[in-house]
PDB file of C-alpha atoms in Angstrom:
ATOM      1  CA  UNK A 181      -0.263  -0.091  -0.063  1.00 46.00           C
ATOM      2  CA  UNK A 182       0.889   3.609  -1.078  1.00 48.00           C
ATOM      3  CA  UNK A 183       1.807   6.377   2.256  1.00 50.00           C
ATOM      4  CA  UNK A 184      -0.741   8.737   0.377  1.00 56.00           C
ATOM      5  CA  UNK A 185      -3.218   5.774   1.013  1.00 71.00           C
ATOM      6  CA  UNK A 186      -2.370   5.216   4.596  1.00 84.00           C
ATOM      7  CA  UNK A 187      -4.688   7.403   7.106  1.00 95.00           C
ATOM      8  CA  UNK A 188      -4.457   7.446  10.882  1.00 97.00           C
ATOM      9  CA  UNK A 189      -7.650   9.706  12.897  1.00 97.00           C
ATOM     10  CA  UNK A 190      -8.359  10.232  16.295  1.00 98.00           C
ATOM     11  CA  UNK A 191     -11.615  11.114  17.792  1.00 97.00           C
ATOM     12  CA  UNK A 192     -13.397  11.282  21.344  1.00 97.00           C
ATOM     13  CA  UNK A 193     -16.577   8.679  21.299  1.00 96.00           C
ATOM     14  CA  UNK A 194     -19.677   9.013  22.566  1.00 90.00           C
ATOM     15  CA  UNK A 195     -21.791   6.756  21.446  1.00 88.00           C
ATOM     16  CA  UNK A 196     -20.729   3.637  19.818  1.00 94.00           C
ATOM     17  CA  UNK A 197     -23.107   0.583  17.944  1.00 95.00           C
ATOM     18  CA  UNK A 198     -22.058  -2.800  18.505  1.00 96.00           C
ATOM     19  CA  UNK A 199     -18.990  -3.797  15.524  1.00 97.00           C
ATOM     20  CA  UNK A 200     -16.690  -0.596  17.554  1.00 97.00           C
ATOM     21  CA  UNK A 201     -18.047  -2.019  20.925  1.00 96.00           C
ATOM     22  CA  UNK A 202     -16.662  -5.498  20.529  1.00 97.00           C
ATOM     23  CA  UNK A 203     -13.380  -4.379  18.090  1.00 97.00           C
ATOM     24  CA  UNK A 204     -12.615  -1.740  20.926  1.00 97.00           C
ATOM     25  CA  UNK A 205     -12.955  -4.787  23.884  1.00 97.00           C
ATOM     26  CA  UNK A 206     -10.974  -6.895  21.903  1.00 97.00           C
ATOM     27  CA  UNK A 207      -7.734  -4.732  21.454  1.00 97.00           C
ATOM     28  CA  UNK A 208      -7.966  -4.010  24.881  1.00 96.00           C
ATOM     29  CA  UNK A 209      -8.615  -7.402  25.729  1.00 96.00           C
ATOM     30  CA  UNK A 210      -5.137  -8.153  23.795  1.00 96.00           C
ATOM     31  CA  UNK A 211      -3.193  -5.878  25.579  1.00 94.00           C
ATOM     32  CA  UNK A 212      -4.411  -6.367  29.248  1.00 92.00           C
ATOM     33  CA  UNK A 213      -5.685  -9.581  29.577  1.00 91.00           C
ATOM     34  CA  UNK A 214      -7.864 -10.008  32.452  1.00 88.00           C
ATOM     35  CA  UNK A 215      -7.419  -6.190  33.437  1.00 87.00           C
ATOM     36  CA  UNK A 216      -9.223  -5.459  30.316  1.00 92.00           C
ATOM     37  CA  UNK A 217     -12.428  -2.859  29.859  1.00 94.00           C
ATOM     38  CA  UNK A 218     -15.635  -4.806  29.252  1.00 93.00           C
ATOM     39  CA  UNK A 219     -19.086  -5.122  28.588  1.00 93.00           C
ATOM     40  CA  UNK A 220     -19.528  -3.084  32.486  1.00 94.00           C
ATOM     41  CA  UNK A 221     -16.838  -0.864  32.428  1.00 95.00           C
ATOM     42  CA  UNK A 222     -16.640   0.541  29.158  1.00 95.00           C
ATOM     43  CA  UNK A 223     -19.741   2.414  28.974  1.00 95.00           C
ATOM     44  CA  UNK A 224     -18.619   4.669  32.147  1.00 95.00           C
ATOM     45  CA  UNK A 225     -15.725   5.721  30.789  1.00 95.00           C
ATOM     46  CA  UNK A 226     -17.901   6.752  27.444  1.00 96.00           C
ATOM     47  CA  UNK A 227     -20.663   8.813  29.289  1.00 95.00           C
ATOM     48  CA  UNK A 228     -17.701   9.925  32.434  1.00 95.00           C
ATOM     49  CA  UNK A 229     -15.139   9.850  31.191  1.00 95.00           C
ATOM     50  CA  UNK A 230     -13.162  10.036  28.168  1.00 97.00           C
ATOM     51  CA  UNK A 231     -12.358   7.583  25.145  1.00 98.00           C
ATOM     52  CA  UNK A 232     -10.741   7.679  21.972  1.00 98.00           C
ATOM     53  CA  UNK A 233     -10.520   6.056  19.174  1.00 98.00           C
ATOM     54  CA  UNK A 234      -7.935   5.567  16.501  1.00 98.00           C
ATOM     55  CA  UNK A 235      -8.529   4.052  12.813  1.00 98.00           C
ATOM     56  CA  UNK A 236      -6.169   3.146  10.146  1.00 97.00           C
ATOM     57  CA  UNK A 237      -7.725   4.051   6.871  1.00 96.00           C
ATOM     58  CA  UNK A 238     -10.524   3.416   8.609  1.00 96.00           C
ATOM     59  CA  UNK A 239     -10.170   0.541  10.600  1.00 97.00           C
ATOM     60  CA  UNK A 240     -10.689   1.542  14.212  1.00 98.00           C
ATOM     61  CA  UNK A 241      -7.794  -0.395  15.880  1.00 98.00           C
ATOM     62  CA  UNK A 242      -6.703   1.613  18.841  1.00 98.00           C
ATOM     63  CA  UNK A 243      -8.121   2.656  22.190  1.00 98.00           C
ATOM     64  CA  UNK A 244      -7.094   4.632  25.171  1.00 98.00           C
ATOM     65  CA  UNK A 245      -9.369   5.925  28.406  1.00 97.00           C
ATOM     66  CA  UNK A 246      -9.010   8.726  30.405  1.00 97.00           C
ATOM     67  CA  UNK A 247     -10.364  10.176  33.924  1.00 97.00           C
ATOM     68  CA  UNK A 248     -10.528  12.972  35.943  1.00 95.00           C
ATOM     69  CA  UNK A 249      -8.926  13.150  39.269  1.00 96.00           C
ATOM     70  CA  UNK A 250     -11.199  14.577  41.756  1.00 94.00           C
ATOM     71  CA  UNK A 251      -8.270  16.003  43.536  1.00 96.00           C
ATOM     72  CA  UNK A 252      -7.383  17.747  41.179  1.00 97.00           C
ATOM     73  CA  UNK A 253      -9.249  19.313  38.261  1.00 95.00           C
ATOM     74  CA  UNK A 254      -5.838  19.857  36.350  1.00 97.00           C
ATOM     75  CA  UNK A 255      -4.884  16.575  35.898  1.00 98.00           C
ATOM     76  CA  UNK A 256      -6.366  13.171  34.101  1.00 98.00           C
ATOM     77  CA  UNK A 257      -5.238   9.620  34.296  1.00 98.00           C
ATOM     78  CA  UNK A 258      -5.022   7.584  31.368  1.00 98.00           C
ATOM     79  CA  UNK A 259      -6.233   4.506  32.758  1.00 96.00           C
ATOM     80  CA  UNK A 260      -5.444   2.635  29.189  1.00 95.00           C
ATOM     81  CA  UNK A 261      -4.279   3.149  26.284  1.00 96.00           C
ATOM     82  CA  UNK A 262      -3.939   0.076  23.207  1.00 96.00           C
ATOM     83  CA  UNK A 263      -3.706  -1.111  19.656  1.00 97.00           C
ATOM     84  CA  UNK A 264      -4.480  -4.042  17.936  1.00 98.00           C
ATOM     85  CA  UNK A 265      -0.740  -6.112  17.761  1.00 96.00           C
ATOM     86  CA  UNK A 266      -1.512  -6.185  14.020  1.00 97.00           C
ATOM     87  CA  UNK A 267      -1.356  -2.253  13.909  1.00 97.00           C
ATOM     88  CA  UNK A 268       1.255  -1.787  16.298  1.00 94.00           C
ATOM     89  CA  UNK A 269       4.628   0.137  14.565  1.00 92.00           C
ATOM     90  CA  UNK A 270       2.909   2.410  11.932  1.00 95.00           C
ATOM     91  CA  UNK A 271       2.616   5.345  14.204  1.00 94.00           C
ATOM     92  CA  UNK A 272      -1.090   5.183  15.093  1.00 96.00           C
ATOM     93  CA  UNK A 273       0.055   4.871  19.512  1.00 94.00           C
ATOM     94  CA  UNK A 274       1.965   8.088  18.799  1.00 95.00           C
ATOM     95  CA  UNK A 275      -0.708   9.602  17.400  1.00 96.00           C
ATOM     96  CA  UNK A 276      -3.655   8.680  19.625  1.00 97.00           C
ATOM     97  CA  UNK A 277      -0.740   9.730  22.543  1.00 97.00           C
ATOM     98  CA  UNK A 278       0.016  13.352  20.075  1.00 97.00           C
ATOM     99  CA  UNK A 279      -4.377  14.104  19.980  1.00 97.00           C
ATOM    100  CA  UNK A 280      -4.974  13.416  23.958  1.00 98.00           C
ATOM    101  CA  UNK A 281      -1.827  15.923  24.850  1.00 97.00           C
ATOM    102  CA  UNK A 282      -3.405  18.233  22.395  1.00 96.00           C
ATOM    103  CA  UNK A 283      -6.490  18.024  23.346  1.00 96.00           C
ATOM    104  CA  UNK A 284      -5.642  18.848  27.250  1.00 97.00           C
ATOM    105  CA  UNK A 285      -5.346  22.263  28.106  1.00 97.00           C
ATOM    106  CA  UNK A 286      -8.386  22.682  25.842  1.00 95.00           C
ATOM    107  CA  UNK A 287     -10.236  20.945  28.484  1.00 95.00           C
ATOM    108  CA  UNK A 288      -8.826  22.757  31.322  1.00 95.00           C
ATOM    109  CA  UNK A 289      -6.058  19.932  31.812  1.00 97.00           C
ATOM    110  CA  UNK A 290      -2.355  20.775  32.662  1.00 97.00           C
ATOM    111  CA  UNK A 291      -1.396  17.276  33.385  1.00 98.00           C
ATOM    112  CA  UNK A 292      -1.668  13.643  32.887  1.00 98.00           C
ATOM    113  CA  UNK A 293      -0.925  10.877  34.503  1.00 98.00           C
ATOM    114  CA  UNK A 294      -0.301   6.813  33.940  1.00 98.00           C
ATOM    115  CA  UNK A 295       1.484   3.518  35.043  1.00 97.00           C
ATOM    116  CA  UNK A 296       3.806   1.560  33.355  1.00 96.00           C
ATOM    117  CA  UNK A 297       4.200  -1.868  33.890  1.00 95.00           C
ATOM    118  CA  UNK A 298       8.301  -1.931  34.323  1.00 97.00           C
ATOM    119  CA  UNK A 299       9.159  -4.299  31.966  1.00 96.00           C
ATOM    120  CA  UNK A 300       7.041  -2.391  29.197  1.00 94.00           C
ATOM    121  CA  UNK A 301      10.532  -1.054  27.394  1.00 93.00           C
ATOM    122  CA  UNK A 302       8.559  -0.338  24.655  1.00 90.00           C
ATOM    123  CA  UNK A 303       5.962   1.571  26.074  1.00 92.00           C
ATOM    124  CA  UNK A 304       8.386   3.410  28.507  1.00 95.00           C
ATOM    125  CA  UNK A 305      11.255   4.498  25.810  1.00 92.00           C
ATOM    126  CA  UNK A 306       7.196   6.441  23.843  1.00 92.00           C
ATOM    127  CA  UNK A 307       6.564   7.821  27.111  1.00 95.00           C
ATOM    128  CA  UNK A 308      10.297   9.520  28.214  1.00 96.00           C
ATOM    129  CA  UNK A 309      11.634   9.504  25.025  1.00 94.00           C
ATOM    130  CA  UNK A 310       8.638  10.800  22.570  1.00 94.00           C
ATOM    131  CA  UNK A 311       6.450  12.936  24.559  1.00 96.00           C
ATOM    132  CA  UNK A 312       8.923  13.733  27.579  1.00 96.00           C
ATOM    133  CA  UNK A 313       7.040  12.348  30.334  1.00 97.00           C
ATOM    134  CA  UNK A 314       8.812  11.563  33.754  1.00 97.00           C
ATOM    135  CA  UNK A 315       8.893   9.164  36.094  1.00 97.00           C
ATOM    136  CA  UNK A 316       7.232  10.591  39.022  1.00 97.00           C
ATOM    137  CA  UNK A 317       7.426   7.475  41.587  1.00 98.00           C
ATOM    138  CA  UNK A 318       7.781   3.359  41.921  1.00 98.00           C
ATOM    139  CA  UNK A 319       4.504   1.970  42.707  1.00 97.00           C
ATOM    140  CA  UNK A 320       4.786  -1.789  44.448  1.00 98.00           C
ATOM    141  CA  UNK A 321       2.359  -3.796  44.126  1.00 97.00           C
ATOM    142  CA  UNK A 322       0.374  -1.402  42.613  1.00 95.00           C
ATOM    143  CA  UNK A 323      -2.590  -4.127  40.973  1.00 92.00           C
ATOM    144  CA  UNK A 324      -1.464  -6.541  44.044  1.00 94.00           C
ATOM    145  CA  UNK A 325       1.765  -8.616  45.026  1.00 96.00           C
ATOM    146  CA  UNK A 326       4.358  -8.804  42.216  1.00 94.00           C
ATOM    147  CA  UNK A 327       1.913  -6.160  39.931  1.00 94.00           C
ATOM    148  CA  UNK A 328       4.549  -2.506  40.185  1.00 97.00           C
ATOM    149  CA  UNK A 329       3.986   0.089  37.989  1.00 97.00           C
ATOM    150  CA  UNK A 330       6.036   3.115  37.255  1.00 98.00           C
ATOM    151  CA  UNK A 331       3.807   6.179  37.576  1.00 98.00           C
ATOM    152  CA  UNK A 332       4.826   8.330  34.508  1.00 98.00           C
ATOM    153  CA  UNK A 333       3.580  12.541  34.238  1.00 98.00           C
ATOM    154  CA  UNK A 334       3.423  15.085  31.314  1.00 98.00           C
ATOM    155  CA  UNK A 335       3.224  18.630  31.932  1.00 97.00           C
ATOM    156  CA  UNK A 336       1.552  20.973  29.688  1.00 95.00           C
ATOM    157  CA  UNK A 337       4.642  23.663  29.503  1.00 87.00           C
ATOM    158  CA  UNK A 338       2.163  26.194  27.664  1.00 73.00           C
TER     159      UNK A 338
END
């Protein structure tokens, strides 16, 4: 396929049809296994949080979910971000994260936090090197025994 035909778009999902719902849940499950979104957790994110969908040539291939921090109105939390395995390496995750970060200040947010498994070197590289996020904490047993996470933070400089 010629590069002129390859299009990545990122949109905020509010209402979704059955196909998009199933696709989004499958992408998330492929990435996060038992910790993934399901038919019960996705609707609250759609209605009370923010859900982004990345499309590659019109096909939904990525999902990201955000929530607000009740203690700090300028802080958003990236609950999850995933790109279908067969579409990784095309810049889709980068485009999705860029769209998220560009939209946050317009919505009143100055900071974004997210967690990363300490062995996920690809994600760590992307967050640190491409988006200048910094590690702010190491959270031992965050998701239970042996499930440690790095806490990363992005700050808007504008």
